[in-house]
Amino acid sequence: MGLDAMPIPVKDQNLRRKSERHERNRRFAADANFGNGMRRGVMGSCSRTGYCVMKPVAVELPNGELGWPIRRFLTLVKLVKVLQMKSFLVILLFLIAIATVESNSEVDALNAWKNKLTDPNNVLQSWDPTLFTPCTWFHVTCNSNDSVTRLDLGNAGLSGPLVPELGTLANLQYLQVGDNKISGVIPSALGNLTKLVSLGLDQNQLSGSIPETLGNLRVLRFLMLNSNKLSGRIPNIVNELIQWGNLQIMNVSDNQLAGTVHHHTNKTGFAITTIIQDAKA
């Protein structure tokens, strides 16, 4: 006797309704296995007690089209791939933005100075602010990390001021702009260049006083301020720089400075090589 013909024991009305519900589920599962299931992707299984479970399955339709579970799975896979690609692009753009900001900070500083200078000989023609780094510019030297370490612009026919933005060149070691027509005051921001070894501002038209912030340049070896229009007293902190720093040559002659720079022995035990100042300072 088939399963369909087996009598269903009924003890009361609630049991009868439960049995009828199980019977409907069993028949639906049978239809799903052999009929609608091929279209809907549904597989049913029933126990002898009439308890049935319907599960979605991956089936291939007669025309070769995959059922909805496979289509949905493939759609999710594609979505995950798209999200992963977008995340990768966001991270990549973020890293590029950081690198651009770090490099362009030096480009911006030098371009700010260029915009204030008069350059009749076009020595700054290669200073293109649209480039990613200033390391390909003439008169600019960089280290292995593409950070500016030298500016060599002596006797270049330049006129105009020094700008505070130069103080942002954190790895600058040599700033040579002697024998030009640089005017204005010495920016106190140059005291931020704590890696500076040589500062050559001689034979220009600089005025005002020597900023005390130059006393922060503890590794400075050469300070050339001669032949300008500097006035005021030589700051005590500059005198201390001679004693406690590494200064070897200091030339402040041919200015309007007051005070005297005394010969000292610095912390290395070696006397300053040369101190040049006005005879009546």
PDB file of N, CA and C in Angstrom, residues 106-145:
ATOM      1  N   GLU A 106      56.783  70.824   0.298  1.00  0.00           N
ATOM      2  CA  GLU A 106      58.052  71.443  -0.092  1.00  0.00           C
ATOM      3  C   GLU A 106      57.904  72.176  -1.419  1.00  0.00           C
ATOM      4  N   VAL A 107      57.135  71.599  -2.332  1.00  0.00           N
ATOM      5  CA  VAL A 107      56.862  72.288  -3.593  1.00  0.00           C
ATOM      6  C   VAL A 107      56.178  73.623  -3.322  1.00  0.00           C
ATOM      7  N   ASP A 108      55.188  73.593  -2.448  1.00  0.00           N
ATOM      8  CA  ASP A 108      54.445  74.818  -2.136  1.00  0.00           C
ATOM      9  C   ASP A 108      55.335  75.875  -1.487  1.00  0.00           C
ATOM     10  N   ALA A 109      56.221  75.432  -0.596  1.00  0.00           N
ATOM     11  CA  ALA A 109      57.103  76.381   0.080  1.00  0.00           C
ATOM     12  C   ALA A 109      58.035  77.072  -0.916  1.00  0.00           C
ATOM     13  N   LEU A 110      58.642  76.293  -1.789  1.00  0.00           N
ATOM     14  CA  LEU A 110      59.569  76.874  -2.764  1.00  0.00           C
ATOM     15  C   LEU A 110      58.831  77.710  -3.804  1.00  0.00           C
ATOM     16  N   ASN A 111      57.644  77.272  -4.175  1.00  0.00           N
ATOM     17  CA  ASN A 111      56.867  78.057  -5.135  1.00  0.00           C
ATOM     18  C   ASN A 111      56.424  79.387  -4.528  1.00  0.00           C
ATOM     19  N   ALA A 112      56.115  79.378  -3.224  1.00  0.00           N
ATOM     20  CA  ALA A 112      55.762  80.635  -2.549  1.00  0.00           C
ATOM     21  C   ALA A 112      56.927  81.614  -2.587  1.00  0.00           C
ATOM     22  N   TRP A 113      58.136  81.100  -2.445  1.00  0.00           N
ATOM     23  CA  TRP A 113      59.315  81.964  -2.520  1.00  0.00           C
ATOM     24  C   TRP A 113      59.529  82.458  -3.944  1.00  0.00           C
ATOM     25  N   LYS A 114      59.402  81.542  -4.900  1.00  0.00           N
ATOM     26  CA  LYS A 114      59.591  81.914  -6.303  1.00  0.00           C
ATOM     27  C   LYS A 114      58.645  83.046  -6.705  1.00  0.00           C
ATOM     28  N   ASN A 115      57.405  82.972  -6.236  1.00  0.00           N
ATOM     29  CA  ASN A 115      56.414  83.986  -6.602  1.00  0.00           C
ATOM     30  C   ASN A 115      56.743  85.365  -6.039  1.00  0.00           C
ATOM     31  N   LYS A 116      57.617  85.429  -5.042  1.00  0.00           N
ATOM     32  CA  LYS A 116      58.005  86.710  -4.451  1.00  0.00           C
ATOM     33  C   LYS A 116      59.300  87.263  -5.047  1.00  0.00           C
ATOM     34  N   LEU A 117      59.963  86.468  -5.864  1.00  0.00           N
ATOM     35  CA  LEU A 117      61.268  86.851  -6.396  1.00  0.00           C
ATOM     36  C   LEU A 117      61.159  87.400  -7.811  1.00  0.00           C
ATOM     37  N   THR A 118      62.077  88.297  -8.121  1.00  0.00           N
ATOM     38  CA  THR A 118      62.268  88.739  -9.503  1.00  0.00           C
ATOM     39  C   THR A 118      63.455  87.974 -10.068  1.00  0.00           C
ATOM     40  N   ASP A 119      63.245  87.332 -11.201  1.00  0.00           N
ATOM     41  CA  ASP A 119      64.225  86.390 -11.747  1.00  0.00           C
ATOM     42  C   ASP A 119      64.537  86.759 -13.201  1.00  0.00           C
ATOM     43  N   PRO A 120      65.353  87.790 -13.413  1.00  0.00           N
ATOM     44  CA  PRO A 120      65.609  88.238 -14.791  1.00  0.00           C
ATOM     45  C   PRO A 120      66.372  87.227 -15.635  1.00  0.00           C
ATOM     46  N   ASN A 121      67.104  86.340 -15.000  1.00  0.00           N
ATOM     47  CA  ASN A 121      67.900  85.357 -15.752  1.00  0.00           C
ATOM     48  C   ASN A 121      67.193  84.009 -15.906  1.00  0.00           C
ATOM     49  N   ASN A 122      65.962  83.919 -15.427  1.00  0.00           N
ATOM     50  CA  ASN A 122      65.166  82.681 -15.537  1.00  0.00           C
ATOM     51  C   ASN A 122      65.874  81.466 -14.932  1.00  0.00           C
ATOM     52  N   VAL A 123      66.577  81.681 -13.841  1.00  0.00           N
ATOM     53  CA  VAL A 123      67.250  80.547 -13.207  1.00  0.00           C
ATOM     54  C   VAL A 123      66.249  79.630 -12.496  1.00  0.00           C
ATOM     55  N   LEU A 124      65.041  80.138 -12.253  1.00  0.00           N
ATOM     56  CA  LEU A 124      64.011  79.339 -11.576  1.00  0.00           C
ATOM     57  C   LEU A 124      62.968  78.806 -12.556  1.00  0.00           C
ATOM     58  N   GLN A 125      63.306  78.812 -13.824  1.00  0.00           N
ATOM     59  CA  GLN A 125      62.341  78.398 -14.844  1.00  0.00           C
ATOM     60  C   GLN A 125      61.883  76.953 -14.659  1.00  0.00           C
ATOM     61  N   SER A 126      62.753  76.114 -14.141  1.00  0.00           N
ATOM     62  CA  SER A 126      62.409  74.693 -13.970  1.00  0.00           C
ATOM     63  C   SER A 126      61.555  74.440 -12.729  1.00  0.00           C
ATOM     64  N   TRP A 127      61.317  75.450 -11.917  1.00  0.00           N
ATOM     65  CA  TRP A 127      60.541  75.275 -10.686  1.00  0.00           C
ATOM     66  C   TRP A 127      59.052  75.223 -11.021  1.00  0.00           C
ATOM     67  N   ASP A 128      58.620  74.092 -11.475  1.00  0.00           N
ATOM     68  CA  ASP A 128      57.234  73.877 -11.904  1.00  0.00           C
ATOM     69  C   ASP A 128      56.403  73.381 -10.720  1.00  0.00           C
ATOM     70  N   PRO A 129      55.445  74.155 -10.229  1.00  0.00           N
ATOM     71  CA  PRO A 129      54.671  73.744  -9.050  1.00  0.00           C
ATOM     72  C   PRO A 129      53.710  72.595  -9.307  1.00  0.00           C
ATOM     73  N   THR A 130      53.507  72.224 -10.577  1.00  0.00           N
ATOM     74  CA  THR A 130      52.605  71.105 -10.873  1.00  0.00           C
ATOM     75  C   THR A 130      53.296  69.753 -10.767  1.00  0.00           C
ATOM     76  N   LEU A 131      54.608  69.753 -10.602  1.00  0.00           N
ATOM     77  CA  LEU A 131      55.335  68.493 -10.475  1.00  0.00           C
ATOM     78  C   LEU A 131      55.137  67.907  -9.084  1.00  0.00           C
ATOM     79  N   PHE A 132      55.284  66.589  -9.014  1.00  0.00           N
ATOM     80  CA  PHE A 132      55.035  65.868  -7.763  1.00  0.00           C
ATOM     81  C   PHE A 132      56.106  66.154  -6.714  1.00  0.00           C
ATOM     82  N   THR A 133      57.302  66.479  -7.149  1.00  0.00           N
ATOM     83  CA  THR A 133      58.421  66.698  -6.234  1.00  0.00           C
ATOM     84  C   THR A 133      59.315  67.788  -6.806  1.00  0.00           C
ATOM     85  N   PRO A 134      59.999  68.564  -5.951  1.00  0.00           N
ATOM     86  CA  PRO A 134      60.922  69.575  -6.451  1.00  0.00           C
ATOM     87  C   PRO A 134      62.313  69.027  -6.768  1.00  0.00           C
ATOM     88  N   CYS A 135      62.491  67.739  -6.632  1.00  0.00           N
ATOM     89  CA  CYS A 135      63.836  67.159  -6.746  1.00  0.00           C
ATOM     90  C   CYS A 135      64.388  67.180  -8.166  1.00  0.00           C
ATOM     91  N   THR A 136      63.539  67.453  -9.160  1.00  0.00           N
ATOM     92  CA  THR A 136      64.012  67.553 -10.540  1.00  0.00           C
ATOM     93  C   THR A 136      64.304  68.999 -10.936  1.00  0.00           C
ATOM     94  N   TRP A 137      64.082  69.932 -10.026  1.00  0.00           N
ATOM     95  CA  TRP A 137      64.332  71.338 -10.330  1.00  0.00           C
ATOM     96  C   TRP A 137      65.829  71.642 -10.262  1.00  0.00           C
ATOM     97  N   PHE A 138      66.246  72.598 -11.102  1.00  0.00           N
ATOM     98  CA  PHE A 138      67.630  73.069 -11.041  1.00  0.00           C
ATOM     99  C   PHE A 138      67.859  73.837  -9.735  1.00  0.00           C
ATOM    100  N   HIS A 139      69.097  73.726  -9.225  1.00  0.00           N
ATOM    101  CA  HIS A 139      69.538  74.406  -8.003  1.00  0.00           C
ATOM    102  C   HIS A 139      68.926  73.813  -6.734  1.00  0.00           C
ATOM    103  N   VAL A 140      68.273  72.661  -6.856  1.00  0.00           N
ATOM    104  CA  VAL A 140      67.665  71.974  -5.712  1.00  0.00           C
ATOM    105  C   VAL A 140      68.264  70.577  -5.608  1.00  0.00           C
ATOM    106  N   THR A 141      68.681  70.203  -4.412  1.00  0.00           N
ATOM    107  CA  THR A 141      69.214  68.856  -4.163  1.00  0.00           C
ATOM    108  C   THR A 141      68.348  68.176  -3.109  1.00  0.00           C
ATOM    109  N   CYS A 142      68.091  66.881  -3.322  1.00  0.00           N
ATOM    110  CA  CYS A 142      67.249  66.112  -2.397  1.00  0.00           C
ATOM    111  C   CYS A 142      67.999  64.894  -1.879  1.00  0.00           C
ATOM    112  N   ASN A 143      67.484  64.348  -0.790  1.00  0.00           N
ATOM    113  CA  ASN A 143      68.033  63.097  -0.266  1.00  0.00           C
ATOM    114  C   ASN A 143      67.313  61.909  -0.890  1.00  0.00           C
ATOM    115  N   SER A 144      67.603  60.707  -0.404  1.00  0.00           N
ATOM    116  CA  SER A 144      67.016  59.494  -0.975  1.00  0.00           C
ATOM    117  C   SER A 144      65.514  59.403  -0.734  1.00  0.00           C
ATOM    118  N   ASN A 145      65.001  60.209   0.180  1.00  0.00           N
ATOM    119  CA  ASN A 145      63.561  60.227   0.458  1.00  0.00           C
ATOM    120  C   ASN A 145      62.843  61.345  -0.287  1.00  0.00           C
TER     121      ASN A 145
END
